[in-house]
Coordinates of C-alpha atoms and ligand atoms in Angstrom, one line a residue:
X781 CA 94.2 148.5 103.5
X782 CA 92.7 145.2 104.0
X783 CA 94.3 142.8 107.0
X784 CA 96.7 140.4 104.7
X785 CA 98.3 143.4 103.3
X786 CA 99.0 144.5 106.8
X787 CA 100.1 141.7 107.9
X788 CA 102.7 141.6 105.0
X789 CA 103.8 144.7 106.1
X790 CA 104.7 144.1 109.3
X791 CA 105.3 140.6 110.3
X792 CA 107.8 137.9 109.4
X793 CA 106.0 134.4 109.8
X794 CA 108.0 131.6 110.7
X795 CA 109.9 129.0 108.4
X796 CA 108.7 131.0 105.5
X797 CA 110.1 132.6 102.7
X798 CA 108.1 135.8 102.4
X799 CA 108.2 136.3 98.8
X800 CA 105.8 133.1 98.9
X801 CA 103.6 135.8 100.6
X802 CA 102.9 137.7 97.9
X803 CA 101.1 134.8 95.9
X804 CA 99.5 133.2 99.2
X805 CA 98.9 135.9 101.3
X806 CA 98.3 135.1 105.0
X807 CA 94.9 133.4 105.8
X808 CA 93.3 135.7 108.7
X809 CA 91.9 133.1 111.1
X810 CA 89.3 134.8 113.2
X811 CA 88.0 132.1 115.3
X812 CA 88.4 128.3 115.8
X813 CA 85.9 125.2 116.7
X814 CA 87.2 121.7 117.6
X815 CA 89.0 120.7 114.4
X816 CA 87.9 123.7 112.5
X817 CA 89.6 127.3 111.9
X818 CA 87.4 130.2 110.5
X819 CA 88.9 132.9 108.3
X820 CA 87.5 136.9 108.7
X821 CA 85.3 135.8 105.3
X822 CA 83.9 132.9 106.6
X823 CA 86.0 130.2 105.2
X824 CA 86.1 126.7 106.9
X825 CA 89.7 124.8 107.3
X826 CA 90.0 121.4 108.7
X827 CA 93.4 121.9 110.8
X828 CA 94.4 118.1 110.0
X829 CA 98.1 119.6 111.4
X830 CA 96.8 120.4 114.7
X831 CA 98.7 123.7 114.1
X832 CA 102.4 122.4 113.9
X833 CA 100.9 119.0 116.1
X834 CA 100.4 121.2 119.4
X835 CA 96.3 121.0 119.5
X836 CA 95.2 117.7 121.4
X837 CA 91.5 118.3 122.0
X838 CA 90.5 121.0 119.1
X839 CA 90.2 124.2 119.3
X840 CA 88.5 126.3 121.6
X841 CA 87.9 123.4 123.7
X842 CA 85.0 124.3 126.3
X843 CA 86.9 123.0 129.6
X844 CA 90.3 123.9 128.7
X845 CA 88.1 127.9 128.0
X846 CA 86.9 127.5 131.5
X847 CA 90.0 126.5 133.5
X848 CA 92.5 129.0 131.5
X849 CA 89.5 131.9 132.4
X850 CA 89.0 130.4 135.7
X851 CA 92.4 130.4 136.6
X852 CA 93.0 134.3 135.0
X853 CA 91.3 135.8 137.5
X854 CA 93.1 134.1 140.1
X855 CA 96.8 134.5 139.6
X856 CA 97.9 135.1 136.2
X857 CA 101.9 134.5 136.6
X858 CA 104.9 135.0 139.3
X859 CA 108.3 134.5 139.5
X860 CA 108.9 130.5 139.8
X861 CA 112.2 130.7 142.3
X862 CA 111.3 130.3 145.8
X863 CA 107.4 131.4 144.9
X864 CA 105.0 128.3 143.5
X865 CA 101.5 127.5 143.0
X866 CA 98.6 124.8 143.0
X867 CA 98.6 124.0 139.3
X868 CA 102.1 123.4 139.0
X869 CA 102.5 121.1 141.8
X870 CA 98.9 119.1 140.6
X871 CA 100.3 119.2 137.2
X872 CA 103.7 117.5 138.2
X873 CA 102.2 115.1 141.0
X874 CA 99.5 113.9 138.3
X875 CA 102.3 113.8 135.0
X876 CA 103.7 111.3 137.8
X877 CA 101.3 109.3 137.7
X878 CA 100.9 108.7 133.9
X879 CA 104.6 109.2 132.6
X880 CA 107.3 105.9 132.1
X881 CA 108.5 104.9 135.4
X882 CA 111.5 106.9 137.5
X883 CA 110.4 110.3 136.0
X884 CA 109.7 112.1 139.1
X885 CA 111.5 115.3 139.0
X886 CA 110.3 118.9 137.0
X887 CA 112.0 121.1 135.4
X888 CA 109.7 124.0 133.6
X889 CA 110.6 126.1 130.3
X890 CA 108.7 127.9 127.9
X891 CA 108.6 126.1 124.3
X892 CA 110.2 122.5 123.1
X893 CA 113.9 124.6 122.0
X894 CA 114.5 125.8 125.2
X895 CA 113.4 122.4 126.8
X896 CA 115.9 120.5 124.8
X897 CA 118.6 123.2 125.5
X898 CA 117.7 122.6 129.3
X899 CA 117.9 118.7 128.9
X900 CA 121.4 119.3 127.2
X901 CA 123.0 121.5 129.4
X902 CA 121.5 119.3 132.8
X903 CA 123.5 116.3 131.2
X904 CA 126.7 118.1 130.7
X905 CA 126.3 119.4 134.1
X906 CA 125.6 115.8 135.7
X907 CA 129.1 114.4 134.4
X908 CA 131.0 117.5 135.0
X909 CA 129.7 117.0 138.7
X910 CA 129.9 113.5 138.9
X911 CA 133.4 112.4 137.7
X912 CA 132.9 112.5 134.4
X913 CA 134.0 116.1 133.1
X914 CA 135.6 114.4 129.6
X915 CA 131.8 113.6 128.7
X916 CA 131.3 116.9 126.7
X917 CA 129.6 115.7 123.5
X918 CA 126.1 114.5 122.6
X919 CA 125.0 111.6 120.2
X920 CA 121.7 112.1 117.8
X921 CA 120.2 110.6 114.9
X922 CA 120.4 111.5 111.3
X923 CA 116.9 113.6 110.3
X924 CA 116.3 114.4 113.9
X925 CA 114.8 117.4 114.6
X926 CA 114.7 119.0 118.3
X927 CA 114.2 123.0 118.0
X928 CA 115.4 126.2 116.5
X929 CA 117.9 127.6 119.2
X930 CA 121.7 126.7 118.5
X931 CA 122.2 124.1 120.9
X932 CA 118.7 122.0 119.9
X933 CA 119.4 123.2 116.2
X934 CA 123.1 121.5 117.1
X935 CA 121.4 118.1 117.5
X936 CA 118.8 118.6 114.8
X937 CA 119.9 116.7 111.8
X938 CA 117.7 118.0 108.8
X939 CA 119.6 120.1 106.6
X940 CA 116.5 122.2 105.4
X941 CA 117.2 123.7 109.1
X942 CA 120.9 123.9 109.9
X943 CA 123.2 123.8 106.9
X944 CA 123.0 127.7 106.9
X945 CA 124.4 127.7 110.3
X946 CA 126.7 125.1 110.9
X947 CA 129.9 127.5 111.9
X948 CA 127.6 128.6 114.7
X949 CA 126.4 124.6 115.6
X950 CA 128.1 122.2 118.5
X951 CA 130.0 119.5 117.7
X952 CA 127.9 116.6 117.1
X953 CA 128.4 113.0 116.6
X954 CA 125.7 112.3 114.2
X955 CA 124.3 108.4 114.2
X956 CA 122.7 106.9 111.0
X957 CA 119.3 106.6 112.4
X958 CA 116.5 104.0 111.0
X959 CA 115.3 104.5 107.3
X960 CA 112.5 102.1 107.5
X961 CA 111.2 103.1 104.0
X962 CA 114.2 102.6 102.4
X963 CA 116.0 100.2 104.7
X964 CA 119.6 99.3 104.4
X965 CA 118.9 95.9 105.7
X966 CA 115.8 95.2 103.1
X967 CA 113.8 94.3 106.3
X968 CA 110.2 95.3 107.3
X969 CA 109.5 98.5 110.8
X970 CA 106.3 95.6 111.7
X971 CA 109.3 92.3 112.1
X972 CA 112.6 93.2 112.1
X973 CA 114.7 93.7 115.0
X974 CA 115.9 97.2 114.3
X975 CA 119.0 95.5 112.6
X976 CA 120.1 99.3 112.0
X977 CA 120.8 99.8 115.6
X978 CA 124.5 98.6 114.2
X979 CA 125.4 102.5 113.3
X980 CA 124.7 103.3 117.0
X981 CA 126.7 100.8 118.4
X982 CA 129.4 101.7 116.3
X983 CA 129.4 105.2 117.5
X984 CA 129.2 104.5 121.1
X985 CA 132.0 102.1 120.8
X986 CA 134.1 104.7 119.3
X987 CA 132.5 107.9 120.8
X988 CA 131.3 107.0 124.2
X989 CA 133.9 107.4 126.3
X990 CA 133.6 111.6 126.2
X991 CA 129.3 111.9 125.4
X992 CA 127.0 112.9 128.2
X993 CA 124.0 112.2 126.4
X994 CA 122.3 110.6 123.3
X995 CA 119.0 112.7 122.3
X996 CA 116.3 111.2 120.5
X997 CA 112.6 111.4 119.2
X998 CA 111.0 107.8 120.0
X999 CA 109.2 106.1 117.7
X1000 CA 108.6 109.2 115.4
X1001 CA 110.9 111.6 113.6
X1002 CA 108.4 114.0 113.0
X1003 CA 109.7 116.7 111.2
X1004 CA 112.1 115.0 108.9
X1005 CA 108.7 114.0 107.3
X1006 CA 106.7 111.8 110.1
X1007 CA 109.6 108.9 109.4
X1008 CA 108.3 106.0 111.9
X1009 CA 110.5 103.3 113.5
X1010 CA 110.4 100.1 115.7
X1011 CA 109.8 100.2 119.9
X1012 CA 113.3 97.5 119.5
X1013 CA 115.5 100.2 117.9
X1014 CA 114.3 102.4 121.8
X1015 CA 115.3 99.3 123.3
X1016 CA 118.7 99.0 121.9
X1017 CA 119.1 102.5 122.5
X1018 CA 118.5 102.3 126.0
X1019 CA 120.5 99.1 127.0
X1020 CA 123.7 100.8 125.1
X1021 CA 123.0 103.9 126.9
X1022 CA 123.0 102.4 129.9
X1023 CA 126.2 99.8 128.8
X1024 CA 128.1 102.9 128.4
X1025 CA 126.8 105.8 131.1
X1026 CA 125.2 107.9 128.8
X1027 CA 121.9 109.7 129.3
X1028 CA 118.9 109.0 127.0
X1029 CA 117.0 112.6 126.4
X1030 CA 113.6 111.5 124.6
X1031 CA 111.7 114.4 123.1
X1032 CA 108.7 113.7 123.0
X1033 CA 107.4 117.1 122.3
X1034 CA 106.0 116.1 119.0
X1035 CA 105.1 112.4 120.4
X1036 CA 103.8 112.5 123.7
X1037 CA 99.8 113.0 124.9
X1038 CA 98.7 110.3 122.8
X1039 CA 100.3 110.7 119.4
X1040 CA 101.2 107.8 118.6
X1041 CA 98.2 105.6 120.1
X1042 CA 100.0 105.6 123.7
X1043 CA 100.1 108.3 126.2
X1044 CA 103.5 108.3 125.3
X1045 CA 105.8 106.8 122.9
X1046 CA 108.2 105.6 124.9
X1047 CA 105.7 103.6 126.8
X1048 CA 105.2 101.4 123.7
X1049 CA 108.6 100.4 124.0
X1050 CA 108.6 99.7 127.7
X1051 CA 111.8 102.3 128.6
X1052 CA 112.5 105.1 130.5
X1053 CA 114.7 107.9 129.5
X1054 CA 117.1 110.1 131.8
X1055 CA 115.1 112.9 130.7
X1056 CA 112.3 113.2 128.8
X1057 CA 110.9 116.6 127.0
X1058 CA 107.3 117.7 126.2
X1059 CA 105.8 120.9 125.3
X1060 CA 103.0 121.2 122.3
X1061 CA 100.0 118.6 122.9
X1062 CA 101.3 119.4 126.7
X1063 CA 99.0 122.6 127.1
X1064 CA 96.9 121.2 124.3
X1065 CA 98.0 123.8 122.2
X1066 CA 97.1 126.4 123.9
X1067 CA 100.2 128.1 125.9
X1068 CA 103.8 127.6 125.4
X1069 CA 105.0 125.9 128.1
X1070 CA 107.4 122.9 128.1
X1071 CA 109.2 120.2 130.6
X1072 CA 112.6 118.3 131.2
X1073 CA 111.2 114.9 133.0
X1074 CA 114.1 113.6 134.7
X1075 CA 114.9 111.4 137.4
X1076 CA 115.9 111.3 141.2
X1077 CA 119.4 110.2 140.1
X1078 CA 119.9 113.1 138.6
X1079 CA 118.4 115.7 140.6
X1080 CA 120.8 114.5 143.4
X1081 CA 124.0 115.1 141.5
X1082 CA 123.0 118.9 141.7
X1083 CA 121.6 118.7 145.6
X1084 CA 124.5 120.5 147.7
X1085 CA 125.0 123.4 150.1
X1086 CA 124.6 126.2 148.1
X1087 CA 128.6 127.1 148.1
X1088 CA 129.5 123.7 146.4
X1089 CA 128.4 125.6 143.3
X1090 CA 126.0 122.3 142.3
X1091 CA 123.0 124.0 141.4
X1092 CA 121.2 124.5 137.9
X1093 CA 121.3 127.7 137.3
X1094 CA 119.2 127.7 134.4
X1095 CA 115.7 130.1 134.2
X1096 CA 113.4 131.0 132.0
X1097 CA 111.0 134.2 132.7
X1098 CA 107.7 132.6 131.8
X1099 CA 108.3 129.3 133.6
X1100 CA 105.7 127.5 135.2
X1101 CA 103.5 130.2 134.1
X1102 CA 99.8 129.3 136.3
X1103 CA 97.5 129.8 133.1
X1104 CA 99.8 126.9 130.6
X1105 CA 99.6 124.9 133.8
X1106 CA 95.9 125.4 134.2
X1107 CA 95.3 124.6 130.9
X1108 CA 97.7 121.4 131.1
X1109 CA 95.7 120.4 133.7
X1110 CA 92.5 120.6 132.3
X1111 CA 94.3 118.6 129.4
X1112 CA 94.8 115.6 131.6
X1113 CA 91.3 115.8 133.1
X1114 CA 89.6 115.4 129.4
X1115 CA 92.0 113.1 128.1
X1116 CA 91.1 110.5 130.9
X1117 CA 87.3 111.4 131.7
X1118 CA 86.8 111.6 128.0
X1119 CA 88.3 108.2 127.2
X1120 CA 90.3 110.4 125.1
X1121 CA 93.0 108.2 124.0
X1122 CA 90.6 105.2 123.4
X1123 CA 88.7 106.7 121.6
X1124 CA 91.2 107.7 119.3
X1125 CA 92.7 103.9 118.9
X1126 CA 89.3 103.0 118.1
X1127 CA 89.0 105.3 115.0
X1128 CA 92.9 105.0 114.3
X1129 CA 92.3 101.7 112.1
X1130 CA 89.2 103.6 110.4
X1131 CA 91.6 106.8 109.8
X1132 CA 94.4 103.9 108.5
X1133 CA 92.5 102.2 105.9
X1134 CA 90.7 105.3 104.5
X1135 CA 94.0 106.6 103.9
X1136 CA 95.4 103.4 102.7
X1137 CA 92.5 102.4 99.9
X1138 CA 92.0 106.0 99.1
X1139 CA 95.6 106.7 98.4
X1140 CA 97.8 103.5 97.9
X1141 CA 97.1 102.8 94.5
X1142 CA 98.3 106.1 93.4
X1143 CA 101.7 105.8 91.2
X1144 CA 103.2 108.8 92.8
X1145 CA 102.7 107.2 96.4
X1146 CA 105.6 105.6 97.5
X1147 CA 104.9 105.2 101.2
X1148 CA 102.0 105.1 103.4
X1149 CA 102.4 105.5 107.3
X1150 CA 101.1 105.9 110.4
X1151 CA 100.8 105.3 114.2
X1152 CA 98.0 106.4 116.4
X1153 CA 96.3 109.0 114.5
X1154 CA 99.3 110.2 112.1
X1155 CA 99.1 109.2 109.1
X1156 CA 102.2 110.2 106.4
X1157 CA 102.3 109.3 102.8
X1158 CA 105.9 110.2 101.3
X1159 CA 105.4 111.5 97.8
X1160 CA 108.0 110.0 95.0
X1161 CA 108.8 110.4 91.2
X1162 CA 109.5 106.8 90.5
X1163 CA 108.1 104.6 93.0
X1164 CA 109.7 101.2 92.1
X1165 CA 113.3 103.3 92.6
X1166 CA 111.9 105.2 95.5
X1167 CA 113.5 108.3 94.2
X1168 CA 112.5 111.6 95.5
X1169 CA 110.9 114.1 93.2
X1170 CA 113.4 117.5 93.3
X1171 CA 112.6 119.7 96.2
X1172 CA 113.0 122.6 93.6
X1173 CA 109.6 121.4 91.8
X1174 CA 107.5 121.9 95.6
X1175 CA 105.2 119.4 94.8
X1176 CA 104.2 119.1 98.2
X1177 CA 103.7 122.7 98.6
X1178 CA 101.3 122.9 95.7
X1179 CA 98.9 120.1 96.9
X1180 CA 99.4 121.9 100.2
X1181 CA 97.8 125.2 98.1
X1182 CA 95.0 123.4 96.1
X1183 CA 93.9 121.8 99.0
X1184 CA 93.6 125.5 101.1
X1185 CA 90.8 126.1 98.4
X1186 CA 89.3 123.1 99.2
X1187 CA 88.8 123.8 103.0
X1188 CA 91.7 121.4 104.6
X1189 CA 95.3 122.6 106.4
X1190 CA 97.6 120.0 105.1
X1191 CA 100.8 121.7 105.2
X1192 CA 103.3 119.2 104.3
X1193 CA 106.9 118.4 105.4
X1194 CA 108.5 118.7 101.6
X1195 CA 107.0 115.9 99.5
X1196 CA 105.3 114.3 102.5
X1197 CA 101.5 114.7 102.9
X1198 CA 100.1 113.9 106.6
X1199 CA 97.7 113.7 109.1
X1200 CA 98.2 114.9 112.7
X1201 CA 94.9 116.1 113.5
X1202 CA 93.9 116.8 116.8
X1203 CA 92.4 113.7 118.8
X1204 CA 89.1 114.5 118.6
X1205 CA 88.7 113.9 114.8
X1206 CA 85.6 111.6 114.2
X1207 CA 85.4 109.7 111.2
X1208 CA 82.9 111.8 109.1
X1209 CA 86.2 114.6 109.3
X1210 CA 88.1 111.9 108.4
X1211 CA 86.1 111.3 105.3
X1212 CA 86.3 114.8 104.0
X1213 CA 89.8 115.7 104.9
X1214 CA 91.1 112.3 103.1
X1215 CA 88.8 112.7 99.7
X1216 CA 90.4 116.5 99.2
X1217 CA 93.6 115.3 99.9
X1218 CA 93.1 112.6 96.8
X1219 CA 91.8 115.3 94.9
X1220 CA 94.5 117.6 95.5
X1221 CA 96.7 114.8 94.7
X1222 CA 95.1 113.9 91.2
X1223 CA 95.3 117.2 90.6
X1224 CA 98.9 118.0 91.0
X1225 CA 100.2 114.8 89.7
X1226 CA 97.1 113.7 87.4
Ligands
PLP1347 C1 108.4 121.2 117.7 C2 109.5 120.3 118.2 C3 110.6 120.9 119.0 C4 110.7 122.4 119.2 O1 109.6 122.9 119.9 P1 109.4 124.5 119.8 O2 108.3 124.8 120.8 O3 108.9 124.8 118.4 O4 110.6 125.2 120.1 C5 111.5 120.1 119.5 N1 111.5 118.7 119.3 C6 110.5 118.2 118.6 C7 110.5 116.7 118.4 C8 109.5 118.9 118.0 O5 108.5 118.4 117.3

């Protein structure tokens, strides 16, 4: 039996409906080079996605190799109450160094869910032991998306995700978040002044008074399709947060190391969260590991004797685990000795343009996107009306096929085709990943 047919038999891949399976079986990677996966029969696929946005440097990368091995045969993991070691505490003093200002304690977890979940449940706890125990609720924008688990799937606002299980879900208060495509206000992301905050302040007006925290992706909404808004609307967010003693979470799991042409995203704005997540481009795709970045504020409100029953008694087996801190560390080292994130800018207006001349002229193109090295283009039947094509037709998931034979991972979010390759891309990539995607495109839609 050959290894795709095994595969069916045994495993259930995630956010997949298996019967697709049986028309597209599995593709058996059997090794990986910078932006490059390699199937068991040879077959070459540009991994444009950085593998669901987590790889940062490519695969296989040559120092992050040598520091995960290095570090294997040193200590491979141990219980992370009351027992440390060297690369988590250089991983936290040198995140220190590079992350917003007033983010100086570290809380480890294993994956972006449970670092959300974390995030949420510290909040809750801060209020409850500061005063505050009516401030029960969280805030979070429409087409958010922050993890699988019930409380992160909670504040996740794409329906694709949670409708099934809303009896299970906390009760949100959901915010009308930017729409910058289709904006109510008919204004432009580039000049306006996030008009569309309004929604928000509405909310907090009315909802303030019993929410702990307001949870947010900055700058990118990433899975509801790579939507992009303005640093101003982080701005607004902050200042009301701060009007009204709520806690600003930030994920930045999907944003952070560089995304979105700045270490992080928030940085672009100029703010500091309460508590900021990472995981993915974090180990550079390489370990699941995640944080909660939070400040000394709010680490004090849980410092007590032991008997004042302060502490956060929250754990996770795997955290801290030596190897994803090794290989996080080793992340940090290439991104700044390897000019890393300059580089990148320098080919984002390249990767921009190609996309843009290549693609804009296409009628079924309605919008064209991007920030650091993502590039989105949001797929439409009428473009003039900006109206969706039905989800039932999977338009998207048939360029995402064609293009599979054509040597290129473009996995789409619905009728958006994008770009999130790992940072390393050079332009020649560039060139051949963008040309199959217009290919793909004229095929599908002529
Ligand atoms: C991927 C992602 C998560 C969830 O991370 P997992 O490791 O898949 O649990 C949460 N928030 C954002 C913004 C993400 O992109």
């Amino acid at each position: 039996m050959n290894l795709a047919r095994k595969d069916i038999e045994h495993i259930w891949h995630p956010c997949s409906q298996m019967k697709d399976y049986e028309e597209l079986p599995p593709i058996i990677i059997d090794h990986a080079q910078g932006i490059y996966l390699y199937d068991i029969y040879g077959n070459r696929y540009a991994d444009v996605v950085s593998s669901w946005w987590c790889n940062l440097l490519g695969h296989c990368n040559r120092r992050i190799n040598n520091a995960v091995k290095k570090q294997l045969d040193q200590l491979e993991h141990v219980i992370f109450a009351n027992f440390s070691h060297r690369p988590a505490i250089e991983l936290c003093e040198r995140l220190t160094g590079i992350l917003p200002a007033g983010l100086t304690k570290f809380f480890f977890t294993d994956n972006g869910s449970s670092a959300v979940e974390a995030a949420l449940k510290m909040s809750f706890q801060y209020h409850h032991q500061t005063g505050s125990p009516q401030k029960t609720r969280f805030m979070a924008l429409s087409d958010a998306y922050h993890g699988e688990t019930v409380g992160a799937l909670s504040v996740s606002g794409v329906d694709l995700y949670s409708q099934m299980y809303k009896p299970l879900l906390l009760d949100i208060i959901r915010v009308d978040g930017p729409d910058c495509y289709r904006c109510r206000y008919g204004k432009h992301r580039e000049s306006c002044n996030a008009e569309c905050f309004l929604a928000a302040e509405q909310a907090f007006a009315e909802h303030a008074h019993e929410v702990c925290a307001f949870i947010a992706e900055p700058l990118v909404q990433a899975a509801a399709g790579m939507k992009m808004y303005p640093p101003a609307y982080l701005r607004k967010l902050r200042q009301a947060c701060d009007h009204y003693q709520v806690h600003l979470i930030a994920d930045e799991i999907a944003t952070g190391f560089g995304r979105t042409g700045s270490m992080f995203a928030c940085d672009q704005a100029g703010i500091s969260p309460d508590m900021l997540c990472l995981s993915k481009g974090l180990t550079g795709g390489y370990m699941p590991m995640a944080l909660v970045v939070t400040t000394q504020t709010l680490y004090d409100a849980f410092y007590d004797d032991y008997s004042a029953g302060k502490a956060f008694l929250h754990s996770h087996t795997y955290s801290g685990n030596p190897l994803a801190c090794a290989a996080a560390n080793a992340v940090l080292s290439i991104m700044q000795e390897e000019k890393i994130l300059e580089k990148a800018n320098e080919n984002a207006g390249y990767f921009h343009r190609l996309v843009h001349e290549t693609l804009s002229s296409h009628p079924h193109v309605g919008d064209i996107r991007s920030t650091g090295l993502i590039n989105a283009i949001e797929l439409v039947a009428d473009r003039s009306g900006k109206k969706s094509f039905s989800a039932k037709q999977r338009i998207g998931y048939q360029i995402y096929k064609k293009a599979l034979k054509k040597g290129v991972l473009l996995r789409p979010l619905g009728d958006v085709l994008y770009f999130n390759p790992p940072l390393v891309i050079n332009r020649g990539e560039m060139d051949f990943v963008v040309s199959v995607c217009h290919e793909c495109l004229q095929e599908v839609l002529g």
